[in-house]
Short mmCIF file of C-alpha atoms and ligand atoms in Angstrom, two decimals:
data_model
loop_
_atom_site.label_atom_id
_atom_site.label_comp_id
_atom_site.label_asym_id
_atom_site.label_seq_id
_atom_site.Cartn_x
_atom_site.Cartn_y
_atom_site.Cartn_z
CA MET A 281 7.16 38.24 -5.06
CA GLU A 282 5.35 37.10 -8.20
CA LEU A 283 7.43 34.60 -10.14
CA ASN A 284 7.72 34.94 -13.89
CA LYS A 285 7.30 32.04 -16.29
CA ASP A 286 10.78 31.03 -17.40
CA LEU A 287 12.69 30.56 -14.18
CA GLY A 288 15.18 27.71 -13.99
CA LEU A 289 14.55 24.52 -12.04
CA SER A 290 16.86 25.52 -9.18
CA THR A 291 15.03 28.82 -8.67
CA LEU A 292 11.64 27.11 -8.82
CA LEU A 293 12.80 24.58 -6.21
CA GLN A 294 13.57 27.43 -3.81
CA HIS A 295 10.61 29.75 -4.37
CA PHE A 296 7.71 28.31 -6.34
CA GLY A 297 4.46 28.31 -4.34
CA GLU A 298 6.08 30.19 -1.44
CA ASP A 299 4.84 33.73 -2.17
CA GLU A 300 2.82 33.96 1.01
CA LYS A 301 5.13 34.19 4.06
CA ILE A 302 3.42 33.19 7.30
CA ALA A 303 4.54 35.50 10.16
CA GLY A 304 7.52 36.28 7.94
CA ALA A 305 8.91 32.77 8.39
CA VAL A 306 11.41 32.10 5.60
CA THR A 307 10.57 28.39 5.58
CA PRO A 308 6.87 27.52 5.52
CA PRO A 309 5.62 26.23 8.90
CA ILE A 310 4.11 22.78 9.41
CA PHE A 311 0.31 22.67 9.46
CA GLN A 312 0.17 19.77 11.91
CA ASN A 313 -3.62 19.65 12.11
CA SER A 314 -6.11 17.01 11.02
CA LEU A 315 -9.02 19.40 10.33
CA PHE A 316 -9.87 23.02 9.60
CA VAL A 317 -12.77 24.92 11.19
CA PHE A 318 -15.23 27.39 9.69
CA ASP A 319 -17.30 30.32 11.01
CA THR A 320 -20.57 29.02 9.62
CA MET A 321 -22.10 25.65 8.81
CA ASP A 322 -22.81 26.90 5.27
CA GLU A 323 -19.12 27.53 4.65
CA LEU A 324 -18.15 24.11 5.98
CA LEU A 325 -20.78 22.33 3.89
CA GLU A 326 -19.74 24.25 0.79
CA ASN A 327 -16.12 23.21 1.27
CA MET A 328 -17.00 19.58 1.94
CA GLY A 329 -19.08 19.48 -1.23
CA LYS A 330 -16.27 20.93 -3.31
CA HIS A 331 -13.90 18.00 -3.24
CA PRO A 332 -10.96 17.92 -3.46
CA ALA A 333 -9.90 21.16 -1.84
CA GLY A 334 -12.83 23.53 -2.15
CA PRO A 335 -12.01 27.19 -1.70
CA ARG A 336 -10.39 26.15 1.61
CA HIS A 337 -8.90 23.04 3.17
CA HIS A 338 -11.31 21.18 5.47
CA TYR A 339 -9.71 17.82 6.33
CA SER A 340 -6.07 16.70 6.09
CA ARG A 341 -6.88 13.34 4.51
CA ILE A 342 -8.01 15.33 1.48
CA SER A 343 -5.61 18.30 1.53
CA ASN A 344 -3.29 20.24 3.85
CA PRO A 345 -1.20 23.38 3.17
CA THR A 346 2.14 21.74 4.02
CA VAL A 347 1.40 18.86 1.65
CA ASP A 348 0.02 21.31 -0.90
CA LEU A 349 3.34 23.09 -1.24
CA ALA A 350 5.22 19.93 -2.24
CA GLU A 351 2.37 19.12 -4.65
CA LYS A 352 2.52 22.55 -6.30
CA LYS A 353 6.29 22.39 -6.73
CA LEU A 354 6.32 18.87 -8.14
CA ALA A 355 3.48 19.58 -10.59
CA LYS A 356 5.39 22.63 -11.77
CA LEU A 357 8.61 20.63 -12.21
CA GLU A 358 6.90 17.74 -14.05
CA GLY A 359 4.93 20.16 -16.25
CA THR A 360 1.53 18.80 -15.20
CA ASP A 361 -1.20 21.01 -13.81
CA ALA A 362 -1.72 18.98 -10.66
CA CYS A 363 -0.09 16.52 -8.27
CA LYS A 364 -1.00 14.41 -5.26
CA ILE A 365 1.53 13.30 -2.66
CA THR A 366 1.04 9.92 -0.96
CA GLY A 367 2.49 8.03 2.00
CA SER A 368 4.86 5.92 -0.15
CA GLY A 369 5.84 5.31 -3.74
CA MET A 370 3.74 2.13 -3.78
CA ALA A 371 0.71 4.13 -2.61
CA ALA A 372 1.27 6.57 -5.50
CA ILE A 373 1.62 3.79 -8.05
CA SER A 374 -1.33 1.83 -6.67
CA VAL A 375 -3.75 4.76 -6.65
CA ALA A 376 -2.63 5.67 -10.17
CA VAL A 377 -3.17 2.10 -11.43
CA PHE A 378 -6.52 1.72 -9.64
CA SER A 379 -7.68 4.98 -11.25
CA CYS A 380 -7.17 3.43 -14.70
CA VAL A 381 -8.81 0.00 -14.41
CA LYS A 382 -12.18 -1.58 -13.84
CA GLN A 383 -13.42 -5.16 -13.98
CA GLY A 384 -12.35 -6.68 -17.32
CA SER A 385 -9.55 -4.18 -18.01
CA HIS A 386 -6.18 -5.31 -19.38
CA ILE A 387 -2.83 -3.70 -18.55
CA VAL A 388 0.39 -3.82 -20.58
CA VAL A 389 3.31 -3.63 -18.12
CA VAL A 390 7.07 -3.52 -18.66
CA ASP A 391 8.59 -6.67 -17.25
CA THR A 392 11.41 -4.69 -15.60
CA ALA A 393 9.02 -2.52 -13.52
CA TYR A 394 9.37 -2.26 -9.73
CA GLY A 395 8.74 -5.70 -8.13
CA PRO A 396 5.79 -4.85 -5.84
CA LEU A 397 4.03 -3.13 -8.78
CA LYS A 398 4.38 -6.38 -10.72
CA ALA A 399 2.88 -8.20 -7.73
CA LEU A 400 -0.05 -5.74 -7.66
CA VAL A 401 -0.73 -6.42 -11.31
CA SER A 402 -0.11 -10.18 -11.41
CA GLU A 403 -1.19 -11.33 -7.93
CA TYR A 404 -3.68 -8.79 -6.60
CA LEU A 405 -5.64 -7.28 -9.49
CA PRO A 406 -6.60 -10.62 -11.13
CA GLN A 407 -9.07 -11.23 -8.26
CA PHE A 408 -11.05 -8.24 -9.62
CA GLY A 409 -10.93 -9.53 -13.19
CA VAL A 410 -8.09 -7.26 -14.32
CA THR A 411 -5.61 -9.02 -16.62
CA HIS A 412 -2.13 -8.06 -17.79
CA THR A 413 0.70 -8.80 -20.22
CA PHE A 414 4.35 -8.27 -19.31
CA VAL A 415 6.55 -6.95 -22.14
CA ASN A 416 10.26 -6.27 -22.59
CA GLY A 417 9.38 -2.67 -23.46
CA SER A 418 12.57 -1.74 -25.31
CA ASP A 419 10.81 -2.64 -28.58
CA VAL A 420 7.78 -0.43 -29.32
CA ASP A 421 6.29 -3.03 -31.71
CA GLU A 422 6.23 -5.59 -28.91
CA VAL A 423 4.30 -3.15 -26.71
CA VAL A 424 1.82 -2.51 -29.53
CA ALA A 425 1.41 -6.25 -30.16
CA ALA A 426 0.40 -6.74 -26.52
CA ILE A 427 -2.46 -4.21 -26.73
CA ARG A 428 -5.95 -5.77 -26.69
CA PRO A 429 -9.38 -4.19 -27.23
CA GLU A 430 -9.85 -4.14 -23.43
CA THR A 431 -6.42 -2.56 -22.68
CA THR A 432 -6.95 0.58 -20.59
CA LEU A 433 -3.42 1.15 -19.30
CA ILE A 434 0.23 0.92 -20.40
CA TYR A 435 2.62 1.01 -17.45
CA LEU A 436 6.23 2.09 -18.02
CA GLU A 437 9.35 2.56 -15.92
CA SER A 438 12.25 4.09 -17.82
CA PRO A 439 14.98 3.43 -17.00
CA SER A 440 14.13 0.36 -14.95
CA SER A 441 15.94 0.19 -11.62
CA LEU A 442 17.90 -3.10 -11.84
CA ILE A 443 19.11 -3.46 -15.43
CA PHE A 444 18.25 0.09 -16.59
CA ARG A 445 16.29 -0.61 -19.74
CA LEU A 446 14.58 2.32 -21.48
CA GLN A 447 11.26 2.60 -23.29
CA ASP A 448 10.60 5.08 -26.08
CA MET A 449 7.98 7.08 -24.23
CA GLU A 450 7.12 9.47 -27.01
CA ALA A 451 6.37 6.64 -29.44
CA ILE A 452 4.41 4.59 -26.88
CA ALA A 453 2.43 7.61 -25.60
CA LYS A 454 1.45 8.53 -29.17
CA ILE A 455 0.10 5.05 -29.93
CA ALA A 456 -1.70 4.91 -26.57
CA LYS A 457 -3.37 8.29 -27.17
CA GLU A 458 -4.63 7.19 -30.59
CA ARG A 459 -6.28 4.20 -28.94
CA GLY A 460 -7.62 5.95 -25.86
CA ILE A 461 -5.27 4.07 -23.52
CA THR A 462 -3.84 5.81 -20.44
CA THR A 463 -0.07 5.75 -19.86
CA ILE A 464 1.73 5.79 -16.51
CA CYS A 465 5.48 6.23 -16.12
CA ASP A 466 7.43 5.64 -12.90
CA ASN A 467 9.96 8.51 -13.06
CA THR A 468 11.75 7.73 -9.78
CA TYR A 469 15.14 7.19 -11.45
CA CYS A 470 15.27 10.47 -13.37
CA THR A 471 13.29 12.86 -11.17
CA PRO A 472 11.98 15.90 -13.10
CA ILE A 473 15.56 17.22 -13.09
CA PHE A 474 16.60 14.74 -15.80
CA MET A 475 13.31 13.84 -17.53
CA GLN A 476 9.73 15.10 -17.70
CA PRO A 477 7.64 12.26 -19.18
CA HIS A 478 4.43 14.33 -19.34
CA LYS A 479 6.14 16.55 -21.92
CA MET A 480 6.60 13.39 -24.01
CA GLY A 481 2.89 12.63 -23.83
CA ILE A 482 2.72 10.38 -20.73
CA ASP A 483 -0.58 10.91 -18.86
CA ILE A 484 0.40 10.06 -15.28
CA VAL A 485 3.90 10.43 -13.80
CA CYS A 486 4.62 8.63 -10.51
CA HIS A 487 7.55 8.73 -8.12
CA SER A 488 8.81 7.07 -5.03
CA ALA A 489 9.78 10.26 -3.15
CA THR A 490 11.50 7.91 -0.68
CA LYS A 491 14.43 7.99 -3.14
CA TYR A 492 15.96 11.15 -4.65
CA LEU A 493 13.08 13.55 -3.94
CA GLY A 494 13.31 12.82 -0.19
CA GLY A 495 17.05 12.39 -0.55
CA HIS A 496 18.02 11.91 3.10
CA SER A 497 16.75 8.36 3.81
CA ASP A 498 14.40 9.73 6.47
CA ILE A 499 10.94 9.58 4.85
CA THR A 500 8.82 7.29 2.71
CA ALA A 501 6.59 9.19 0.28
CA GLY A 502 5.11 9.02 -3.20
CA VAL A 503 4.01 11.36 -5.98
CA VAL A 504 1.30 11.22 -8.66
CA CYS A 505 1.38 14.00 -11.27
CA ALA A 506 -1.26 14.40 -13.99
CA ASN A 507 -3.79 16.88 -15.37
CA GLN A 508 -6.24 18.54 -13.00
CA GLU A 509 -9.19 16.37 -13.95
CA ARG A 510 -7.34 13.11 -13.30
CA ILE A 511 -5.84 14.27 -10.01
CA GLU A 512 -9.21 15.55 -8.77
CA LYS A 513 -10.75 12.20 -9.58
CA ILE A 514 -7.89 10.37 -7.86
CA ILE A 515 -8.35 12.55 -4.73
CA ARG A 516 -12.13 11.99 -4.73
CA LYS A 517 -11.82 8.25 -5.24
CA GLU A 518 -8.55 6.48 -4.47
CA ILE A 519 -7.08 9.01 -2.01
CA ALA A 520 -10.31 9.74 -0.10
CA LEU A 521 -11.26 6.06 0.00
CA PHE A 522 -7.90 4.35 0.61
CA GLY A 523 -6.53 7.21 2.73
CA SER A 524 -2.95 6.65 1.61
CA ILE A 525 -1.71 10.17 2.40
CA LEU A 526 1.57 11.72 3.46
CA HIS A 527 1.40 13.44 6.86
CA PRO A 528 2.31 17.12 7.32
CA PHE A 529 5.62 16.57 9.11
CA GLN A 530 6.89 14.19 6.41
CA SER A 531 5.69 16.67 3.78
CA TRP A 532 7.65 19.39 5.52
CA LEU A 533 10.76 17.21 5.34
CA LEU A 534 10.05 16.64 1.65
CA ASN A 535 9.77 20.42 1.11
CA ARG A 536 13.14 20.80 2.82
CA SER A 537 14.65 18.10 0.58
CA LEU A 538 13.38 19.60 -2.66
CA ARG A 539 15.54 22.71 -2.15
CA THR A 540 18.70 20.68 -2.86
CA LEU A 541 17.28 18.26 -5.44
CA ASP A 542 19.03 19.83 -8.41
CA LEU A 543 22.38 20.04 -6.60
CA ARG A 544 22.17 16.50 -5.29
CA MET A 545 21.17 15.01 -8.66
CA LYS A 546 24.14 16.60 -10.39
CA ARG A 547 26.52 15.33 -7.71
CA HIS A 548 25.04 11.80 -7.84
CA GLU A 549 25.41 11.91 -11.62
CA GLU A 550 29.03 13.04 -11.52
CA THR A 551 30.00 10.39 -8.96
CA GLY A 552 27.94 7.68 -10.69
CA ASN A 553 29.70 8.38 -13.98
CA ALA A 554 33.16 8.34 -12.38
CA VAL A 555 32.53 5.04 -10.57
CA ALA A 556 30.78 3.36 -13.53
CA SER A 557 33.50 4.24 -16.05
CA TRP A 558 36.20 3.05 -13.64
CA LEU A 559 34.36 -0.26 -13.13
CA GLU A 560 33.85 -0.78 -16.85
CA LYS A 561 37.61 -1.09 -17.38
CA ARG A 562 38.06 -3.85 -14.78
CA ASP A 563 38.59 -7.47 -15.81
CA GLU A 564 36.26 -8.75 -13.06
CA VAL A 565 33.34 -6.94 -14.73
CA ALA A 566 31.49 -8.45 -17.72
CA HIS A 567 29.50 -5.29 -18.38
CA VAL A 568 28.15 -2.23 -16.62
CA ASN A 569 24.47 -1.29 -17.02
CA HIS A 570 24.58 2.49 -16.81
CA VAL A 571 22.54 4.73 -19.09
CA SER A 572 25.19 7.41 -19.51
CA LEU A 573 28.05 5.14 -20.66
CA GLU A 574 28.92 5.18 -24.34
CA SER A 575 28.60 1.39 -24.28
CA PHE A 576 24.94 1.62 -23.17
CA PRO A 577 22.94 -0.30 -25.82
CA GLN A 578 20.11 2.28 -26.00
CA ARG A 579 22.41 5.30 -26.07
CA GLU A 580 20.45 7.18 -28.73
CA LEU A 581 17.23 6.88 -26.80
CA TYR A 582 19.03 7.99 -23.62
CA LEU A 583 20.31 11.12 -25.33
CA LYS A 584 16.87 11.81 -26.81
CA MET A 585 14.84 11.46 -23.60
CA MET A 586 17.09 12.23 -20.64
CA SER A 587 19.25 15.22 -19.77
CA GLY A 588 21.30 13.34 -17.17
CA SER A 589 21.74 10.06 -15.32
CA GLY A 590 22.31 9.77 -11.58
CA GLY A 591 24.06 7.60 -9.03
CA LEU A 592 22.30 4.28 -9.60
CA PHE A 593 23.57 1.54 -11.93
CA SER A 594 24.43 -2.15 -11.92
CA PHE A 595 27.14 -4.43 -13.24
CA GLU A 596 27.36 -8.08 -14.12
CA PRO A 597 30.43 -9.77 -12.63
CA ARG A 598 32.24 -12.26 -14.87
CA VAL A 599 32.25 -14.65 -11.93
CA GLN A 600 28.67 -15.85 -11.49
CA ASN A 601 29.24 -17.87 -8.31
CA PRO A 602 26.58 -16.49 -5.86
CA ASP A 603 28.89 -16.95 -2.84
CA LYS A 604 31.64 -14.89 -4.48
CA VAL A 605 29.23 -12.15 -5.57
CA LYS A 606 27.79 -11.94 -2.06
CA ALA A 607 31.30 -11.97 -0.54
CA PHE A 608 32.17 -8.96 -2.74
CA ALA A 609 29.07 -7.09 -1.50
CA ASP A 610 29.86 -8.05 2.12
CA ALA A 611 33.42 -6.76 1.80
CA LEU A 612 32.32 -3.22 0.83
CA LYS A 613 32.62 -0.67 3.62
CA LEU A 614 31.26 2.64 2.32
CA PHE A 615 28.58 0.94 0.18
CA GLN A 616 26.22 -0.42 2.82
CA ARG A 617 24.03 -3.44 2.14
CA GLY A 618 20.44 -2.23 1.89
CA VAL A 619 17.43 -1.79 -0.38
CA SER A 620 16.32 1.62 -1.61
CA TRP A 621 18.58 4.39 -2.93
CA GLY A 622 18.51 8.14 -3.56
CA GLY A 623 19.74 9.20 -0.12
CA PHE A 624 23.06 10.60 1.08
CA GLU A 625 24.60 7.16 1.60
CA SER A 626 26.00 4.68 -0.89
CA LEU A 627 24.28 1.29 -1.04
CA VAL A 628 24.77 -2.12 -2.63
CA VAL A 629 22.43 -4.98 -3.51
CA ALA A 630 23.55 -8.25 -5.16
CA LEU A 631 20.83 -10.45 -6.62
CA PRO A 632 19.94 -12.76 -9.53
CA VAL A 633 17.77 -11.27 -12.31
CA SER A 634 16.03 -12.87 -15.30
CA PRO A 635 13.94 -10.29 -17.17
CA ILE A 636 12.42 -11.04 -20.59
CA GLY A 637 15.10 -10.81 -23.27
CA TYR A 638 18.02 -11.22 -20.87
CA ASN A 639 20.50 -14.06 -21.30
CA GLY A 640 18.97 -16.38 -18.70
CA THR A 641 19.34 -15.77 -14.97
CA ARG A 642 22.39 -13.68 -14.10
CA TRP A 643 23.73 -12.30 -10.84
CA ILE A 644 24.10 -8.54 -10.87
CA VAL A 645 25.44 -6.05 -8.36
CA ARG A 646 23.48 -2.81 -8.11
CA LEU A 647 25.42 0.12 -6.73
CA PHE A 648 24.01 3.41 -5.57
CA CYS A 649 26.58 6.21 -5.33
CA GLY A 650 25.60 8.57 -2.53
CA LEU A 651 27.10 11.95 -1.75
CA GLU A 652 30.51 10.69 -0.61
CA ASP A 653 33.69 11.48 -2.58
CA ALA A 654 34.00 9.44 -5.78
CA LYS A 655 37.65 8.54 -5.03
CA ASP A 656 36.64 6.96 -1.71
CA LEU A 657 33.86 4.94 -3.35
CA ILE A 658 36.25 3.70 -6.04
CA ALA A 659 38.83 2.74 -3.41
CA ASP A 660 36.12 0.84 -1.52
CA ILE A 661 35.18 -1.16 -4.63
CA GLU A 662 38.83 -1.78 -5.48
CA GLN A 663 39.59 -3.34 -2.09
CA ALA A 664 36.54 -5.66 -2.42
CA LEU A 665 37.06 -6.70 -6.08
CA PRO A 666 39.47 -9.59 -5.29
CA HIS A 667 36.38 -11.49 -4.11
CA LEU A 668 35.23 -11.55 -7.73
CA ALA A 669 38.47 -13.15 -8.99
C1 LIG B 255 11.29 2.34 -4.25
C2 LIG B 255 10.59 2.37 -5.53
C3 LIG B 255 9.19 2.34 -5.59
C4 LIG B 255 8.34 2.19 -4.38
O1 LIG B 255 8.45 3.27 -3.51
P1 LIG B 255 8.21 3.17 -1.92
O2 LIG B 255 8.36 4.59 -1.50
O3 LIG B 255 9.23 2.24 -1.39
O4 LIG B 255 6.83 2.64 -1.72
C5 LIG B 255 8.61 2.44 -6.84
N1 LIG B 255 9.33 2.53 -7.97
C6 LIG B 255 10.67 2.53 -7.95
C7 LIG B 255 11.42 2.63 -9.22
C8 LIG B 255 11.35 2.45 -6.73
O5 LIG B 255 12.68 2.43 -6.73
#
């Protein structure tokens, strides 16, 4: 079956890249092999020379058919011509960042980006002479003001995953392009179902596939999407040299997960909206940070860039006593206390935050609405709210 060009996302998730059926198997088998053999030495040498994949796969650190399928689908969904899957989201982000810097480079980074990425930039890269500036990011002029002659990379994450701030990607990508600066966006929150940053001009789109793309809390994985030339260079350099790959079995699980991505995202969105709007009306809550609420301060930008939200948001309790906030989180039954999000199960994290432009240090509660019934999640929160009195 040859697929035509304008199929919807749900159809692509089921069939894209799966034309060739192996032994008629309806789901592609796992290629659980580390290497591929050839009839002649000439063929092997030709394939080795033609990094990344040559006409044929030769070694699973470089490429593997099971991993390939997830890569093809995700590139198609993000609207890039290529993709590389990695062993975790941090591996994806790290190889992407390393591919954009050399000694003396400067990076502009949004201050609300994922914590370990900030550590990479502020604690690890300085030893190689790479400098950085953290910016709020919600103001394009502030991003521009941070650019220096030696800036090679602008790193974005929109929305951010604790207080859900957005950056105007179209505007930032345009300025970066004019100055020859590469842009990376961490698109873990939206997934390609709700936003495709490459279509707004972003060069490299990264994901933690541990979250929604994996969706079942049973794998860690990462995604780097970009044009062919960039991805080939990343495979030749950062992937081949650091070896941060995803193994075939995990890739097979990811392929399984992608079939329900669209369905799951819409359910998370529906439940997230129901829970967030219920919470917003409660006296114990100072404000809810959720992109799809009418009260969201960057509502116009949300409507311009994103076609949906999801199950992840946070709220600031009026009561800022850490013991009370933690007691609320401890009292929840369906929302389990744990990091990460994007799986079937609802999760809660309570922690103090103090990003640039926030009113000092404030305790927030981040909730992830899984695939349970919204009414049960609301009832769970309701029985725990007295701790925030
Ligand atoms: C979890 C996460 C990462 C890191 O992904 P891992 O798979 O845990 O390495 C990066 N960015 C965001 C926004 C995340 O939530």
